[in-house]
Short mmCIF file of C-alpha atoms and ligand atoms in Angstrom, two decimals:
data_model
loop_
_atom_site.label_atom_id
_atom_site.label_comp_id
_atom_site.label_asym_id
_atom_site.label_seq_id
_atom_site.Cartn_x
_atom_site.Cartn_y
_atom_site.Cartn_z
CA MET A 10 22.97 36.50 -4.34
CA LEU A 11 21.43 37.50 -1.01
CA THR A 12 22.82 36.52 2.39
CA LEU A 13 21.02 33.96 4.54
CA GLN A 14 19.84 36.79 6.83
CA GLU A 15 18.43 38.72 3.87
CA ILE A 16 16.64 35.62 2.54
CA LYS A 17 15.16 34.99 5.96
CA GLN A 18 13.54 38.44 5.94
CA GLN A 19 11.31 37.34 3.04
CA PRO A 20 8.65 34.57 3.16
CA ILE A 21 10.28 31.16 3.48
CA PRO A 22 8.52 28.19 1.84
CA GLN A 23 6.90 26.14 4.56
CA HIS A 24 7.32 22.93 2.54
CA ILE A 25 10.00 22.15 -0.05
CA ALA A 26 9.77 19.01 -2.19
CA VAL A 27 12.78 17.77 -4.13
CA ILE A 28 13.36 15.46 -7.09
CA MET A 29 16.99 14.47 -6.54
CA ASP A 30 17.99 13.70 -10.12
CA GLY A 31 21.31 13.23 -11.92
CA ASN A 32 23.20 10.83 -9.66
CA GLY A 33 23.88 8.42 -12.52
CA ARG A 34 25.13 11.12 -14.89
CA TRP A 35 27.27 12.62 -12.14
CA ALA A 36 28.88 9.20 -11.59
CA LYS A 37 29.46 8.68 -15.32
CA GLU A 38 31.11 12.09 -15.68
CA HIS A 39 33.39 11.22 -12.77
CA GLY A 40 34.24 7.80 -14.26
CA GLN A 41 32.51 5.99 -11.39
CA GLN A 42 29.75 3.40 -10.92
CA ARG A 43 26.15 4.64 -10.61
CA LEU A 44 26.11 3.71 -6.93
CA ALA A 45 28.94 6.16 -6.23
CA GLY A 46 26.61 8.87 -7.56
CA HIS A 47 23.89 7.78 -5.15
CA GLN A 48 26.39 7.79 -2.26
CA GLN A 49 27.43 11.31 -3.14
CA GLY A 50 23.72 12.11 -3.42
CA ALA A 51 23.24 11.08 0.20
CA HIS A 52 25.82 13.74 1.21
CA ALA A 53 23.95 16.36 -0.82
CA LEU A 54 20.76 15.36 0.98
CA ARG A 55 22.36 16.07 4.35
CA GLU A 56 23.45 19.51 3.03
CA VAL A 57 19.90 20.29 1.95
CA MET A 58 18.47 19.09 5.24
CA GLU A 59 20.87 21.37 7.13
CA GLY A 60 20.16 24.25 4.75
CA SER A 61 16.41 23.78 5.24
CA ILE A 62 16.83 23.98 9.01
CA MET A 63 18.98 27.13 8.67
CA LEU A 64 16.21 28.73 6.61
CA GLY A 65 13.42 27.66 8.96
CA VAL A 66 11.70 25.40 6.43
CA GLN A 67 9.26 23.16 8.30
CA TYR A 68 8.68 20.33 5.82
CA LEU A 69 11.14 18.74 3.38
CA THR A 70 10.06 15.84 1.14
CA VAL A 71 12.57 14.09 -1.12
CA TYR A 72 12.03 11.53 -3.88
CA ALA A 73 14.49 8.74 -3.08
CA PHE A 74 13.04 5.83 -5.07
CA SER A 75 10.03 5.68 -7.36
CA ILE A 76 7.82 2.66 -7.96
CA GLU A 77 9.21 2.71 -11.52
CA ASN A 78 12.77 2.51 -10.11
CA TRP A 79 12.09 -1.14 -9.17
CA ASN A 80 12.72 -1.81 -12.89
CA ARG A 81 16.40 -0.83 -12.60
CA SER A 82 19.12 -3.51 -12.45
CA GLN A 83 19.03 -5.76 -9.38
CA ASP A 84 22.47 -4.47 -8.39
CA GLU A 85 21.38 -0.84 -8.42
CA VAL A 86 18.13 -1.54 -6.57
CA LEU A 87 19.94 -3.53 -3.88
CA GLY A 88 22.67 -0.91 -3.64
CA LEU A 89 20.12 1.87 -3.21
CA MET A 90 18.18 -0.03 -0.53
CA GLN A 91 21.38 -0.79 1.38
CA LEU A 92 22.47 2.83 1.08
CA PHE A 93 19.08 3.94 2.35
CA VAL A 94 19.19 1.63 5.39
CA HIS A 95 22.84 2.50 6.11
CA THR A 96 22.08 6.25 5.88
CA CYS A 97 19.03 5.90 8.16
CA LYS A 98 21.12 4.22 10.85
CA GLU A 99 24.15 6.48 10.45
CA GLU A 100 22.17 9.73 10.38
CA LEU A 101 19.88 8.93 13.33
CA PRO A 102 22.08 10.83 15.86
CA THR A 103 22.14 13.83 13.51
CA LEU A 104 18.35 13.74 13.10
CA GLN A 105 18.03 13.70 16.89
CA LYS A 106 20.57 16.50 17.32
CA TYR A 107 18.73 18.77 14.89
CA GLY A 108 15.24 17.72 16.02
CA VAL A 109 14.22 16.20 12.70
CA CYS A 110 11.07 14.06 12.55
CA PHE A 111 11.54 11.35 9.91
CA HIS A 112 8.71 9.75 7.98
CA ALA A 113 8.65 7.50 4.91
CA ILE A 114 5.89 7.70 2.31
CA GLY A 115 5.22 5.24 -0.49
CA ASN A 116 4.18 1.64 -1.04
CA LEU A 117 6.30 0.31 1.81
CA SER A 118 4.80 -3.18 1.43
CA MET A 119 7.10 -3.62 -1.59
CA LEU A 120 10.23 -3.15 0.54
CA ASP A 121 12.24 -5.96 2.14
CA ASN A 122 11.74 -6.46 5.87
CA TYR A 123 15.17 -5.10 6.83
CA CYS A 124 14.35 -1.88 5.05
CA ARG A 125 10.89 -1.52 6.60
CA GLU A 126 12.33 -2.24 10.05
CA ALA A 127 15.01 0.44 9.64
CA ILE A 128 12.30 2.95 8.63
CA GLN A 129 10.08 1.99 11.58
CA GLU A 130 12.97 2.40 14.00
CA VAL A 131 13.91 5.90 12.79
CA GLU A 132 10.24 6.95 12.63
CA GLU A 133 9.64 5.75 16.17
CA LYS A 134 12.78 7.37 17.62
CA THR A 135 12.24 10.74 15.93
CA LYS A 136 8.45 10.99 16.19
CA HIS A 137 8.46 13.76 18.83
CA ASN A 138 10.92 16.01 16.97
CA THR A 139 9.49 19.23 15.59
CA THR A 140 12.26 21.36 14.02
CA LEU A 141 11.89 19.83 10.55
CA HIS A 142 9.46 17.24 9.23
CA PHE A 143 11.49 15.21 6.78
CA GLN A 144 9.62 12.84 4.43
CA VAL A 145 11.42 10.35 2.21
CA ALA A 146 9.37 9.06 -0.72
CA ILE A 147 10.52 5.49 -1.26
CA SER A 148 8.79 2.99 -3.55
CA TYR A 149 6.53 5.96 -4.20
CA GLY A 150 4.39 6.81 -7.21
CA SER A 151 1.74 9.48 -7.26
CA ARG A 152 -0.72 7.56 -9.43
CA TRP A 153 -0.42 4.58 -7.10
CA GLU A 154 -1.04 6.89 -4.13
CA ILE A 155 -4.16 8.41 -5.73
CA VAL A 156 -5.59 5.02 -6.77
CA ASP A 157 -4.88 3.66 -3.29
CA ALA A 158 -6.69 6.63 -1.71
CA ALA A 159 -9.67 6.08 -4.04
CA LYS A 160 -9.83 2.41 -3.03
CA GLN A 161 -9.75 3.23 0.69
CA ILE A 162 -12.46 5.87 0.28
CA ALA A 163 -14.64 3.44 -1.70
CA LYS A 164 -14.22 0.85 1.04
CA ASP A 165 -15.09 3.34 3.80
CA VAL A 166 -18.23 4.38 1.88
CA LYS A 167 -19.19 0.73 1.41
CA ASP A 168 -18.62 0.01 5.13
CA GLY A 169 -20.76 3.02 6.06
CA LYS A 170 -17.85 4.87 7.70
CA ILE A 171 -18.21 7.94 5.49
CA ALA A 172 -21.05 9.30 3.35
CA LEU A 173 -20.60 9.68 -0.39
CA GLU A 174 -21.66 13.33 -0.07
CA SER A 175 -18.82 14.03 2.39
CA ILE A 176 -16.13 13.37 -0.23
CA ASP A 177 -14.41 16.62 -1.11
CA GLU A 178 -10.84 17.75 -1.78
CA GLN A 179 -10.01 17.98 1.92
CA LEU A 180 -11.30 14.49 2.65
CA PHE A 181 -9.46 13.08 -0.37
CA SER A 182 -6.20 14.71 0.82
CA ASN A 183 -6.62 12.95 4.15
CA TYR A 184 -6.43 9.57 2.41
CA LEU A 185 -3.13 10.39 0.69
CA GLN A 186 0.32 9.40 2.00
CA THR A 187 0.88 13.07 2.83
CA LYS A 188 -2.09 13.49 5.15
CA ASN A 189 -1.33 16.12 7.84
CA ILE A 190 1.46 17.56 5.68
CA PRO A 191 0.80 20.90 3.94
CA ASP A 192 1.19 20.98 0.16
CA PRO A 193 4.68 21.90 -1.10
CA ASP A 194 5.22 25.61 -1.74
CA LEU A 195 8.31 24.94 -3.81
CA LEU A 196 9.33 21.91 -5.90
CA ILE A 197 12.98 21.67 -6.93
CA ARG A 198 14.23 19.29 -9.63
CA THR A 199 17.93 18.97 -10.37
CA SER A 200 19.84 17.71 -13.44
CA GLY A 201 18.23 19.77 -16.20
CA GLU A 202 15.18 17.54 -16.69
CA TYR A 203 11.83 19.34 -16.91
CA ARG A 204 9.47 16.62 -15.71
CA ILE A 205 7.45 15.77 -12.61
CA SER A 206 7.96 11.98 -12.94
CA ASN A 207 4.87 10.83 -11.04
CA TYR A 208 5.82 12.83 -7.90
CA LEU A 209 3.19 14.40 -5.60
CA LEU A 210 0.87 15.13 -8.53
CA TRP A 211 -2.10 16.05 -6.33
CA GLN A 212 -0.04 18.02 -3.81
CA ILE A 213 1.87 20.28 -6.25
CA ALA A 214 -1.26 21.78 -7.85
CA TYR A 215 -0.13 25.28 -6.79
CA SER A 216 3.56 24.73 -6.02
CA GLU A 217 6.20 26.94 -7.58
CA LEU A 218 8.52 24.85 -9.77
CA TYR A 219 12.29 25.38 -9.87
CA PHE A 220 14.56 23.52 -12.27
CA THR A 221 18.34 23.62 -12.21
CA ASP A 222 20.96 21.99 -14.46
CA CYS A 223 23.05 21.01 -11.43
CA TYR A 224 23.31 17.24 -10.84
CA TRP A 225 21.96 16.27 -7.44
CA PRO A 226 25.36 15.23 -5.93
CA ASP A 227 26.64 18.78 -6.62
CA PHE A 228 23.63 20.44 -5.00
CA THR A 229 24.61 22.46 -1.92
CA LYS A 230 23.05 24.64 0.78
CA GLU A 231 23.98 27.71 -1.27
CA LYS A 232 22.11 26.29 -4.27
CA LEU A 233 19.11 25.66 -2.03
CA PHE A 234 19.29 29.29 -0.85
CA LEU A 235 19.36 30.43 -4.50
CA ALA A 236 16.24 28.36 -5.24
CA VAL A 237 14.46 29.95 -2.26
CA GLU A 238 15.58 33.41 -3.37
CA ASN A 239 14.11 32.67 -6.80
CA TYR A 240 10.87 31.47 -5.13
CA GLN A 241 10.65 34.75 -3.20
CA ASN A 242 10.49 36.65 -6.49
CA ARG A 243 7.43 34.74 -7.69
CA GLU A 244 3.91 36.04 -7.35
CA ARG A 245 1.67 33.25 -6.07
CA ARG A 246 -1.83 34.01 -7.26
CA PHE A 247 -3.71 30.72 -6.66
CA GLY A 248 -5.99 31.51 -9.60
CA LYS A 249 -6.66 35.12 -8.56
CA THR A 250 -5.45 38.22 -10.39
CA SER A 251 -2.42 40.21 -9.39
CA GLU A 252 -4.65 43.07 -8.17
CA GLN A 253 -6.79 40.75 -6.06
CA ILE A 254 -3.90 39.46 -3.99
CA LYS A 255 -2.35 42.89 -3.34
C1 LIG B 10 17.91 9.84 -9.42
O1 LIG B 10 19.12 9.91 -10.13
C2 LIG B 10 18.17 9.44 -8.04
C3 LIG B 10 17.73 8.29 -7.48
C4 LIG B 10 16.91 7.31 -8.20
C5 LIG B 10 18.08 7.94 -6.10
C6 LIG B 10 18.17 9.05 -5.11
C7 LIG B 10 18.87 8.55 -3.93
C8 LIG B 10 19.75 9.23 -3.18
C9 LIG B 10 20.05 10.67 -3.35
C10 LIG B 10 20.46 8.48 -2.14
C11 LIG B 10 20.22 8.90 -0.76
C12 LIG B 10 18.83 8.85 -0.34
C13 LIG B 10 18.44 8.62 0.93
C14 LIG B 10 17.04 8.88 1.30
C15 LIG B 10 19.36 8.11 1.94
P1 LIG B 10 19.32 8.92 -11.36
O2 LIG B 10 19.95 7.67 -10.86
O3 LIG B 10 18.03 8.74 -12.10
O4 LIG B 10 20.34 9.76 -12.22
P2 LIG B 10 20.46 9.79 -13.83
O5 LIG B 10 19.15 10.34 -14.35
O6 LIG B 10 21.60 10.73 -14.05
O7 LIG B 10 20.75 8.39 -14.27
#
């Protein structure tokens, strides 16, 4: 394993996206309720945020709650929402200290008011921070996001705001939740599952994928550094040949 200094001498991913999976299994293995796994997961998230700042990563996007997660038990959904709001409030001073700009993506209209208000407050108070752009995907689903973008584009064409001929990949990207955010260079999924689970489907077209067996609550800065080290050994070709990119 390389040192942080050695890792920093190689290209650092500008944007890391994370599927924080395995909280429930972590809790079960520790003889605890699922919510205890999510609470421990919130600590791991702080670790990864700090690790990202140490590396000089500029964008970090984490999958906190999918649209499909609304189908979980009422207790778990409520517990997760309360944990989310509590963490937002508790971590605000830390976000300010580190210069983290917080932003939520997803179908926020499905959230309760208290949750939306907490998000708005943290977004407003951190909006001028520039060290790390930290996106939390909550009530998020990539297919929903793409359909929603298509609807907005159709409406803007109908209203004469944009011409049909002007629709291209760049324009489409600007209608997604992640507008103004570069595509992820690296996607990390924990817990030994090899799926994308409706996460940033458009945006990860050329991302490097990294899977680890580690449950999310056990994920640490050092494990993040290992993932980045692994990323640095990949050859990103974007459809070209090895010779062409040399
Ligand atoms: C997936 O594990 C994890 C979630 C659905 C929730 C992630 C939430 C946190 C890490 C809490 C903190 C987040 C913020 C933004 C404050 P799972 O429950 O599907 O685990 P399992 O597959 O082992 O059951």
